Amino acid sequence: MPTQLKFRERPTHEASGAGDGVRLSAVSRAYRDRRGAQVKALAGVSLRAARGSVLAVVGPSGCGKTTLLELICGLQQPDAGAIKCEPAVLMPQRDLLLPWLSALDNAALALRIAGRSRKDARAGAAALFDELGLGGFERARPHELSGGMRQRVAFLRTLLSGKPVLCLDEPFGALDAITRQEMQEWLTGALVREPRTVVLVTHDVEEAIVLADRVAILSPRPGRVLAELTVDLPRPRTRTDTVVVALRERALEILTRSRVA
Amino acid sequence: MRRGLEHTVPPLLLALAFLGLWELYVDVQGVDPLVLPAPHAMFAELWDNAGLLWSNFTITAREVVFGLALALMGGFAMAVAIHLWAPMRRAVYPHTVGSQAVPIAVIAAPLCFWWGFGIFPKLFVIALICFFPVVVTTVDGLAAVDPDEIKLLRTLDASRWQAFRFAELPAALPAALSGARIALAVGVIGAFIAETSTPTTGPYAGLGREITSDLTALQTPRAYAATAVLFVFAIACFYTLTIAERKLAPWTHR
């Protein structure tokens, strides 16, 4: 398990000037697995996400993608290299909604933690509920919501933390194909309304290209950046767009080659 | 209404069958009523001594309710302390287990020396007997929170207290309530132990005292009548708590 920092010890990375987004320089990170063996998760990763842009990170399972996000969020510290970024918030793979809270209260959790009263926090969350297509579900409990709706609530909770950087860990990984496509369109729309710097981790190459401005491809463990693709297309994008298809094939080719090597 | 019948008819039928077999056994075998009184004798005593049993019942009921409340508060507070502070866990946990082996008769004398012959020594005894299941279930419930949930709260800049307040505390509530139900099941017999091991002044000393003095006075049917009251009381307490659980932790019943 990666070493965990205690609650109050979590440092925020040096925020250096406006318009900086996220910058990782030659970051390495290893951890010990359950048997005590050292596992190199990341080896010299350099990445950059300009403020307000979407950076997607794709790679095979176990290439240190989750470690990367935890580093950006300050949940872990790098062994080597430097991370410069504005305050970041994590949206984990599973929605982790609290079963005893309504959808609205779950979304408002970030505001409650920021010290706002229950009423005030609810009002703050309710404003975005309608805007992001969740209207009418305020009082539903998490178990009454579909997978897609749960992810929307979880995303809204992340958004309401007010942090400029969002780290999304396979946000749509557990959804069926149709819902996933819906959610990708929804996320594109949500980010138009509420622009943020986004670091999106996914194993779905197509998803990365449809959503991101830049796509970084990581190698199998220890993760290194194999290539970075720039996706210079207007949004919303379709999967059948020839440029999207061409980029997808290139990314898959790079991933396949890294496997054989 | 139908749901109510579904829940009340089977236990009533079982009780009737049990009482019928018991009655039959005593009649056919000609058992001495001092050894085992017949149910009809028990119900006759229940009817004849309703006032006496009621007065004793109110004493015992008060002990059980307050003793349990003490056990729940004390057990919950101890579980929280154990959860939040590892040295506390290491220091206290073994002793809470050991405390369950202490025979009440051994500590009855100092309890009465400190607090007299009133209700307080009894409350302490009941709380001592009942707090253990609350501690164990609550500690487990607090520790069972998804570690990813805590990670998420930390990226939302939650303090330790907020993580406790928003995630751990509500997550542990169903477990704590299960502990409370176990505590309640032993709470009624705990009251019996408390009453019979510490002396009481006053006209009524509770059903536990009543039962032991009836047995020594060869009033066995009345002892059985008092036991029947305890039996029904325990059931009533249990279902009250079940209803409370549905109100307090509705997300566990969906």
Coordinates of C-alpha atoms in Angstrom, one line a residue:
Chain A
M1 CA 0.0 0.0 0.0
P2 CA 1.2 3.5 -0.7
T3 CA 2.2 5.4 2.4
Q4 CA -0.7 7.4 3.6
L5 CA -0.4 10.9 5.0
K6 CA -2.5 11.7 8.0
F7 CA -5.3 14.2 7.7
R8 CA -3.8 17.5 8.6
E9 CA -0.5 16.7 7.0
R10 CA -1.7 16.8 3.4
P11 CA 0.3 19.5 1.8
T12 CA -1.1 21.5 -1.1
H13 CA 1.3 21.6 -4.0
E14 CA 3.0 24.9 -4.7
A15 CA 0.5 26.9 -6.7
S16 CA 2.7 28.9 -9.0
G17 CA 1.0 31.8 -10.7
A18 CA -2.4 32.0 -12.5
G19 CA -3.0 30.1 -15.7
D20 CA -0.8 27.2 -14.7
G21 CA -3.0 24.2 -14.5
V22 CA -1.0 21.0 -13.7
R23 CA 2.6 20.4 -14.4
L24 CA 4.5 17.2 -13.5
S25 CA 8.3 17.1 -14.1
A26 CA 10.1 13.7 -14.1
V27 CA 7.9 12.3 -11.4
S28 CA 8.7 8.8 -10.0
R29 CA 6.8 6.9 -7.4
A30 CA 7.3 3.4 -5.9
Y31 CA 5.3 1.7 -3.2
R32 CA 5.5 -1.6 -1.3
D33 CA 3.0 -4.2 -2.1
R34 CA 1.4 -6.5 0.6
R35 CA 4.4 -8.8 0.6
G36 CA 6.8 -6.0 1.1
A37 CA 8.2 -6.1 -2.5
Q38 CA 8.9 -2.7 -4.1
V39 CA 6.6 -1.8 -7.0
K40 CA 7.6 1.0 -9.3
A41 CA 4.4 2.7 -10.3
L42 CA 5.7 5.7 -12.2
A43 CA 9.1 6.3 -13.7
G44 CA 10.0 9.8 -14.8
V45 CA 6.6 11.0 -15.9
S46 CA 6.4 14.6 -17.2
L47 CA 3.0 15.9 -18.1
R48 CA 1.3 19.3 -18.5
A49 CA -2.3 20.3 -18.6
A50 CA -2.9 24.0 -19.3
R51 CA -5.5 25.7 -17.2
G52 CA -9.0 25.0 -18.5
S53 CA -7.9 22.1 -20.7
V54 CA -8.7 18.4 -20.5
L55 CA -5.7 16.0 -20.3
A56 CA -6.5 12.4 -20.7
V57 CA -4.1 9.7 -19.5
V58 CA -4.6 6.2 -21.1
G59 CA -2.6 3.1 -20.5
P60 CA -2.9 -0.6 -19.7
S61 CA -4.3 -1.7 -16.3
G62 CA -1.8 -1.2 -13.5
C63 CA 0.3 1.4 -15.3
G64 CA 0.1 3.7 -12.3
K65 CA -2.8 5.9 -13.5
T66 CA -4.5 6.0 -10.1
T67 CA -1.1 6.7 -8.4
L68 CA -0.7 9.6 -10.8
L69 CA -4.0 11.1 -9.8
E70 CA -3.3 10.6 -6.1
L71 CA 0.0 12.4 -6.5
I72 CA -1.8 15.4 -8.2
C73 CA -4.4 15.5 -5.4
G74 CA -1.7 15.4 -2.8
L75 CA -2.8 12.1 -1.3
Q76 CA 0.7 10.8 -2.0
Q77 CA 4.1 12.4 -2.4
P78 CA 6.5 11.7 -5.3
D79 CA 9.8 9.9 -4.6
A80 CA 11.5 12.0 -7.2
G81 CA 10.5 14.9 -9.5
A82 CA 8.3 17.8 -8.9
I83 CA 4.6 18.5 -9.1
K84 CA 3.2 22.0 -9.6
C85 CA -0.5 22.4 -9.7
E86 CA -3.4 24.3 -8.4
P87 CA -5.6 22.6 -5.7
A88 CA -7.0 19.4 -7.1
V89 CA -9.9 17.2 -6.1
L90 CA -10.3 13.5 -6.8
M91 CA -13.4 11.8 -8.3
P92 CA -12.7 8.1 -7.6
Q93 CA -13.5 5.2 -9.8
R94 CA -16.6 4.2 -7.7
D95 CA -19.1 7.0 -7.0
L96 CA -18.8 6.5 -3.2
L97 CA -22.0 8.3 -2.6
L98 CA -23.1 8.1 1.0
P99 CA -26.2 5.9 1.3
W100 CA -27.8 7.9 4.1
L101 CA -27.8 11.1 2.2
S102 CA -30.1 12.2 -0.6
A103 CA -28.7 13.0 -4.0
L104 CA -28.8 16.7 -3.2
D105 CA -27.0 16.3 0.1
N106 CA -24.4 14.0 -1.4
A107 CA -23.6 16.7 -4.0
A108 CA -23.6 19.3 -1.4
L109 CA -21.1 17.4 0.8
A110 CA -18.2 19.4 -0.5
L111 CA -20.0 22.6 0.6
R112 CA -20.8 21.2 4.0
I113 CA -17.1 20.3 4.5
A114 CA -16.2 23.9 3.4
G115 CA -18.2 24.9 6.5
R116 CA -21.5 26.1 5.0
S117 CA -24.8 25.3 6.8
R118 CA -27.0 22.5 5.6
K119 CA -29.5 24.9 4.1
D120 CA -26.9 27.0 2.4
A121 CA -25.1 24.0 1.0
R122 CA -28.3 22.6 -0.4
A123 CA -29.1 25.9 -2.1
G124 CA -25.6 25.9 -3.6
A125 CA -26.0 22.4 -5.0
A126 CA -29.6 22.8 -6.1
A127 CA -28.6 25.6 -8.5
L128 CA -26.3 23.3 -10.5
F129 CA -28.7 20.3 -10.2
D130 CA -31.0 21.7 -12.8
E131 CA -28.3 23.0 -15.0
L132 CA -26.6 19.6 -15.2
G133 CA -29.7 17.5 -15.9
L134 CA -30.3 16.2 -12.4
G135 CA -33.5 18.2 -11.7
G136 CA -36.2 16.2 -10.0
F137 CA -33.8 13.8 -8.4
E138 CA -32.8 16.0 -5.5
R139 CA -34.5 13.8 -2.8
A140 CA -33.6 10.4 -4.3
R141 CA -31.3 8.2 -2.3
P142 CA -28.3 6.8 -4.1
H143 CA -29.7 3.3 -4.4
E144 CA -32.7 4.7 -6.3
L145 CA -30.5 6.2 -9.0
S146 CA -29.1 4.6 -12.1
G147 CA -25.4 4.2 -12.6
G148 CA -25.2 7.2 -14.9
M149 CA -27.1 9.4 -12.5
R150 CA -24.9 8.4 -9.6
Q151 CA -21.8 9.4 -11.5
R152 CA -23.4 12.7 -12.3
V153 CA -24.1 13.3 -8.6
A154 CA -20.5 12.3 -7.8
F155 CA -19.2 14.6 -10.5
L156 CA -21.3 17.5 -9.1
R157 CA -19.9 16.8 -5.6
T158 CA -16.4 17.1 -7.1
L159 CA -17.3 20.2 -9.0
L160 CA -18.7 21.9 -5.9
S161 CA -15.5 21.6 -4.0
G162 CA -14.6 24.7 -6.0
K163 CA -11.1 23.5 -6.8
P164 CA -9.7 24.5 -10.2
V165 CA -8.4 21.0 -11.0
L166 CA -10.5 17.9 -11.3
C167 CA -8.9 14.4 -11.3
L168 CA -11.4 11.9 -12.7
D169 CA -10.4 8.2 -12.2
E170 CA -12.2 6.1 -14.8
P171 CA -15.4 8.0 -14.2
F172 CA -17.5 6.0 -16.6
G173 CA -15.7 2.6 -16.4
A174 CA -18.5 0.8 -14.7
L175 CA -21.3 2.0 -17.1
D176 CA -22.7 0.2 -20.1
A177 CA -21.8 1.4 -23.5
I178 CA -24.8 3.5 -24.2
T179 CA -24.9 5.2 -20.8
R180 CA -21.1 5.8 -21.1
Q181 CA -21.6 7.6 -24.4
E182 CA -24.4 9.7 -22.9
M183 CA -22.2 10.6 -20.0
Q184 CA -19.3 11.6 -22.2
E185 CA -21.7 14.0 -24.0
W186 CA -23.0 15.2 -20.6
L187 CA -19.5 15.8 -19.3
T188 CA -18.5 17.8 -22.4
G189 CA -21.6 20.0 -21.8
A190 CA -20.9 20.3 -18.1
L191 CA -17.3 21.4 -18.7
V192 CA -18.5 24.1 -21.2
R193 CA -20.8 25.5 -18.4
E194 CA -18.2 25.0 -15.6
P195 CA -14.8 25.1 -17.1
R196 CA -12.0 23.4 -15.1
T197 CA -8.7 21.9 -15.6
V198 CA -9.3 18.2 -15.9
V199 CA -7.0 15.2 -15.7
L200 CA -9.0 12.2 -16.9
V201 CA -7.7 8.7 -16.4
T202 CA -9.2 6.0 -18.6
H203 CA -8.4 2.8 -20.3
D204 CA -10.8 3.6 -23.1
V205 CA -8.7 5.3 -25.9
E206 CA -11.8 6.4 -27.7
E207 CA -13.2 8.1 -24.6
A208 CA -9.9 9.9 -24.2
I209 CA -9.9 11.3 -27.7
V210 CA -13.6 12.3 -27.6
L211 CA -13.2 14.2 -24.4
A212 CA -9.6 15.5 -24.1
D213 CA -7.4 18.3 -25.6
R214 CA -4.3 16.2 -25.1
V215 CA -4.0 12.5 -24.6
A216 CA -0.9 11.0 -22.9
I217 CA -0.2 7.4 -23.4
L218 CA 1.5 5.5 -20.6
S219 CA 3.5 2.3 -20.8
P220 CA 2.9 -0.8 -18.7
R221 CA 4.3 -0.6 -15.2
P222 CA 6.5 1.3 -14.4
G223 CA 4.5 4.0 -16.2
R224 CA 6.3 6.3 -18.6
V225 CA 4.8 8.6 -21.1
L226 CA 5.1 6.9 -24.5
A227 CA 3.5 9.6 -26.6
E228 CA 1.3 12.6 -26.4
L229 CA -1.4 13.3 -28.9
T230 CA -3.1 16.7 -29.4
V231 CA -6.8 16.5 -30.3
D232 CA -7.5 19.7 -32.1
L233 CA -11.2 19.3 -32.8
P234 CA -14.3 21.3 -31.9
R235 CA -16.7 19.9 -29.4
P236 CA -19.0 18.0 -29.3
R237 CA -17.0 15.3 -31.1
T238 CA -18.4 12.1 -32.6
R239 CA -16.7 8.7 -32.4
T240 CA -17.1 8.3 -36.2
D241 CA -15.3 11.5 -37.0
T242 CA -12.4 10.5 -39.3
V243 CA -9.9 12.5 -37.3
V244 CA -11.1 10.8 -34.1
V245 CA -10.8 7.4 -35.7
A246 CA -7.3 8.1 -37.1
L247 CA -6.1 9.2 -33.7
R248 CA -7.6 6.2 -32.0
E249 CA -5.8 3.9 -34.3
R250 CA -2.6 5.7 -33.7
A251 CA -3.0 5.5 -30.0
L252 CA -3.9 1.8 -30.1
E253 CA -0.9 1.1 -32.3
I254 CA 1.4 2.8 -29.8
L255 CA -0.1 0.8 -26.9
T256 CA 0.1 -2.5 -28.8
R257 CA 3.8 -1.9 -29.7
S258 CA 4.6 -1.1 -26.0
R259 CA 3.1 -4.4 -25.0
V260 CA 5.2 -6.4 -27.5
A261 CA 8.4 -4.6 -26.6
Chain B
M1 CA -53.4 -4.7 9.3
R2 CA -52.7 -8.0 7.6
R3 CA -49.0 -7.5 8.1
G4 CA -49.6 -7.0 11.8
L5 CA -51.5 -10.3 12.0
E6 CA -48.7 -12.1 10.0
H7 CA -46.3 -11.0 12.7
T8 CA -48.4 -11.6 15.8
V9 CA -50.3 -14.8 15.0
P10 CA -47.3 -17.3 14.6
P11 CA -45.6 -16.4 18.0
L12 CA -49.0 -16.5 19.8
L13 CA -49.7 -19.9 18.3
L14 CA -46.3 -21.2 19.3
A15 CA -46.8 -19.8 22.8
L16 CA -50.2 -21.5 23.1
A17 CA -48.8 -24.8 21.9
F18 CA -46.0 -24.6 24.3
L19 CA -48.3 -23.8 27.2
G20 CA -50.7 -26.6 26.2
L21 CA -47.9 -29.2 26.2
W22 CA -46.6 -27.9 29.5
E23 CA -50.1 -28.1 31.1
L24 CA -50.6 -31.6 29.7
Y25 CA -47.2 -32.7 31.0
V26 CA -47.8 -31.4 34.6
D27 CA -51.4 -32.9 34.7
V28 CA -50.5 -36.3 33.3
Q29 CA -47.2 -36.7 35.3
G30 CA -48.7 -35.2 38.4
V31 CA -45.7 -32.9 38.9
D32 CA -45.5 -31.2 42.3
P33 CA -46.4 -27.5 41.8
L34 CA -43.4 -26.5 44.0
V35 CA -41.1 -28.1 41.4
L36 CA -43.0 -27.0 38.2
P37 CA -46.3 -25.2 38.5
A38 CA -48.9 -25.7 35.7
P39 CA -49.5 -22.7 33.4
H40 CA -53.0 -22.2 34.7
A41 CA -51.6 -21.8 38.2
M42 CA -49.1 -19.2 36.8
F43 CA -51.9 -17.3 35.1
A44 CA -54.0 -17.4 38.3
E45 CA -51.1 -15.9 40.2
L46 CA -50.7 -13.3 37.5
W47 CA -54.3 -12.3 37.9
D48 CA -54.4 -12.4 41.7
N49 CA -51.1 -10.5 42.2
A50 CA -51.4 -8.1 39.4
G51 CA -50.9 -5.1 41.7
L52 CA -47.8 -6.5 43.4
L53 CA -46.3 -7.6 40.1
W54 CA -47.0 -4.3 38.4
S55 CA -45.3 -2.4 41.3
N56 CA -42.3 -4.6 41.0
F57 CA -42.3 -4.4 37.3
T58 CA -42.1 -0.6 37.2
I59 CA -39.0 -0.8 39.4
T60 CA -37.3 -3.4 37.1
A61 CA -38.4 -1.6 33.9
R62 CA -36.8 1.6 35.2
E63 CA -33.6 -0.2 35.9
V64 CA -33.5 -1.9 32.5
V65 CA -34.3 1.3 30.6
F66 CA -31.8 3.6 32.5
G67 CA -29.2 0.8 32.7
L68 CA -29.4 0.2 29.0
A69 CA -29.2 3.9 28.3
L70 CA -26.1 4.1 30.4
A71 CA -24.6 1.1 28.6
L72 CA -25.4 2.5 25.1
M73 CA -23.9 5.9 25.9
G74 CA -20.9 4.5 27.7
G75 CA -20.3 1.8 25.1
F76 CA -20.7 4.2 22.2
A77 CA -18.3 6.8 23.7
M78 CA -15.8 4.1 24.5
A79 CA -16.0 2.7 20.9
V80 CA -15.5 6.2 19.5
A81 CA -12.4 6.8 21.7
I82 CA -11.0 3.4 20.8
H83 CA -11.6 4.1 17.1
L84 CA -10.0 7.6 17.1
W85 CA -7.0 6.8 19.3
A86 CA -5.0 3.7 18.8
P87 CA -3.3 3.7 22.3
M88 CA -6.8 3.8 23.8
R89 CA -7.6 0.7 21.8
R90 CA -4.5 -1.2 23.0
A91 CA -4.9 -0.1 26.6
V92 CA -8.7 -0.5 27.0
Y93 CA -9.9 -3.3 24.7
P94 CA -8.4 -6.3 26.7
H95 CA -9.9 -4.9 29.9
T96 CA -13.4 -4.6 28.4
V97 CA -13.2 -8.3 27.6
G98 CA -11.9 -9.1 31.1
S99 CA -14.7 -7.0 32.7
Q100 CA -17.2 -9.4 31.3
A101 CA -15.8 -12.2 33.5
V102 CA -16.2 -10.3 36.8
P103 CA -18.9 -12.0 38.9
I104 CA -21.2 -9.3 40.1
A105 CA -21.4 -10.7 43.6
V106 CA -17.7 -9.8 44.0
I107 CA -18.2 -6.1 43.3
A108 CA -21.7 -5.8 44.9
A109 CA -20.3 -4.8 48.3
P110 CA -18.2 -1.8 47.1
L111 CA -21.0 -0.6 44.8
C112 CA -23.5 -0.5 47.7
F113 CA -20.8 1.1 49.9
W114 CA -20.4 3.9 47.4
W115 CA -24.0 4.4 46.2
G116 CA -26.2 2.9 48.9
F117 CA -29.2 0.7 48.4
G118 CA -30.9 2.7 45.7
I119 CA -31.0 2.3 41.9
F120 CA -27.5 3.4 41.1
P121 CA -25.6 0.2 42.0
K122 CA -28.2 -1.7 39.8
L123 CA -27.7 0.6 36.9
F124 CA -24.0 0.1 37.1
V125 CA -24.4 -3.7 37.1
I126 CA -26.7 -3.6 34.1
A127 CA -24.5 -1.2 32.2
L128 CA -21.5 -3.4 33.0
I129 CA -23.3 -6.5 31.6
C130 CA -24.7 -4.7 28.5
F131 CA -22.0 -2.3 27.3
F132 CA -19.7 -4.9 25.8
P133 CA -21.7 -5.9 22.7
V134 CA -22.2 -2.2 22.0
V135 CA -18.5 -1.5 22.1
V136 CA -17.6 -4.4 19.9
T137 CA -20.2 -3.8 17.2
T138 CA -19.6 -0.1 17.1
V139 CA -15.8 -0.4 16.9
D140 CA -16.2 -2.8 14.0
G141 CA -18.8 -0.5 12.4
L142 CA -16.5 2.5 12.6
A143 CA -13.6 0.6 11.1
A144 CA -15.7 -0.8 8.3
V145 CA -15.9 2.5 6.4
D146 CA -14.6 2.2 2.8
P147 CA -11.0 3.6 2.9
D148 CA -11.6 5.2 -0.5
E149 CA -14.5 7.1 1.0
I150 CA -12.0 8.6 3.5
K151 CA -9.6 9.4 0.7
L152 CA -12.3 11.2 -1.1
L153 CA -13.2 13.2 1.9
R154 CA -9.6 14.2 2.3
T155 CA -9.4 15.5 -1.2
L156 CA -12.4 17.6 -0.3
D157 CA -10.3 18.9 2.6
A158 CA -12.3 17.3 5.3
S159 CA -10.8 17.5 8.8
R160 CA -10.5 14.3 10.9
W161 CA -13.7 15.4 12.7
Q162 CA -15.6 16.0 9.5
A163 CA -14.6 12.6 8.1
F164 CA -15.9 11.1 11.4
R165 CA -19.1 13.2 11.4
F166 CA -20.0 12.7 7.7
A167 CA -18.8 9.2 7.0
E168 CA -17.8 7.1 9.9
L169 CA -20.5 8.0 12.4
P170 CA -23.5 7.3 10.2
A171 CA -21.8 4.2 8.7
A172 CA -21.4 2.8 12.2
L173 CA -24.9 3.5 13.3
P174 CA -26.6 0.3 12.1
A175 CA -23.8 -1.8 13.7
A176 CA -24.2 0.1 17.0
L177 CA -27.9 -0.5 16.9
S178 CA -27.4 -4.2 16.4
G179 CA -25.1 -4.1 19.4
A180 CA -27.9 -2.3 21.3
R181 CA -30.3 -5.2 20.5
I182 CA -27.9 -7.7 21.8
A183 CA -27.4 -5.6 24.9
L184 CA -31.1 -5.4 25.4
A185 CA -31.4 -9.2 25.3
V186 CA -29.0 -9.5 28.1
G187 CA -30.2 -6.4 29.9
V188 CA -33.3 -8.0 31.4
I189 CA -31.4 -10.9 32.9
G190 CA -28.9 -8.2 33.9
A191 CA -31.5 -6.5 35.9
F192 CA -32.3 -9.8 37.7
I193 CA -28.6 -10.2 38.5
A194 CA -28.4 -6.6 39.7
E195 CA -31.4 -6.9 42.0
T196 CA -30.5 -10.2 43.5
S197 CA -26.8 -9.2 44.2
T198 CA -27.4 -5.8 45.7
P199 CA -29.9 -5.1 48.5
T200 CA -32.8 -2.7 48.2
T201 CA -34.7 -0.7 50.8
G202 CA -38.3 0.2 50.1
P203 CA -41.6 -1.7 49.7
Y204 CA -40.9 -3.1 46.2
A205 CA -37.5 -4.3 45.1
G206 CA -38.2 -5.4 41.5
L207 CA -39.2 -8.6 39.8
G208 CA -35.8 -10.2 40.3
R209 CA -36.1 -9.9 44.1
E210 CA -39.7 -10.9 43.9
I211 CA -38.8 -14.1 42.1
T212 CA -36.0 -15.2 44.5
S213 CA -38.1 -14.4 47.6
D214 CA -41.1 -16.3 46.1
L215 CA -38.9 -19.3 45.4
T216 CA -37.5 -19.4 49.0
A217 CA -41.1 -18.9 50.4
L218 CA -42.3 -21.9 48.3
Q219 CA -44.5 -19.6 46.2
T220 CA -43.3 -21.1 43.0
P221 CA -46.3 -20.2 40.8
R222 CA -45.8 -16.5 41.7
A223 CA -42.2 -16.7 40.7
Y224 CA -43.3 -18.1 37.4
A225 CA -45.9 -15.3 37.0
A226 CA -43.1 -12.7 37.5
T227 CA -40.9 -14.5 35.0
A228 CA -43.7 -14.3 32.5
V229 CA -43.8 -10.6 32.9
L230 CA -40.0 -10.4 32.3
F231 CA -40.4 -12.5 29.2
V232 CA -43.0 -10.2 27.7
F233 CA -41.1 -7.1 28.7
A234 CA -37.9 -8.3 26.9
I235 CA -39.9 -8.9 23.8
A236 CA -41.5 -5.5 24.0
C237 CA -38.1 -3.8 24.5
F238 CA -36.6 -5.6 21.5
Y239 CA -39.3 -4.6 19.1
T240 CA -39.3 -1.0 20.3
L241 CA -35.6 -0.9 19.5
T242 CA -36.3 -2.5 16.1
I243 CA -38.8 0.3 15.3
A244 CA -36.3 2.9 16.5
E245 CA -33.7 1.4 14.2
R246 CA -36.0 1.8 11.2
K247 CA -36.4 5.5 12.0
L248 CA -32.7 6.1 12.8
A249 CA -31.1 4.2 10.0
P250 CA -33.7 3.9 7.3
W251 CA -31.1 3.3 4.5
T252 CA -30.3 -0.2 5.9
H253 CA -34.0 -1.2 5.2
R254 CA -34.7 -0.7 1.6

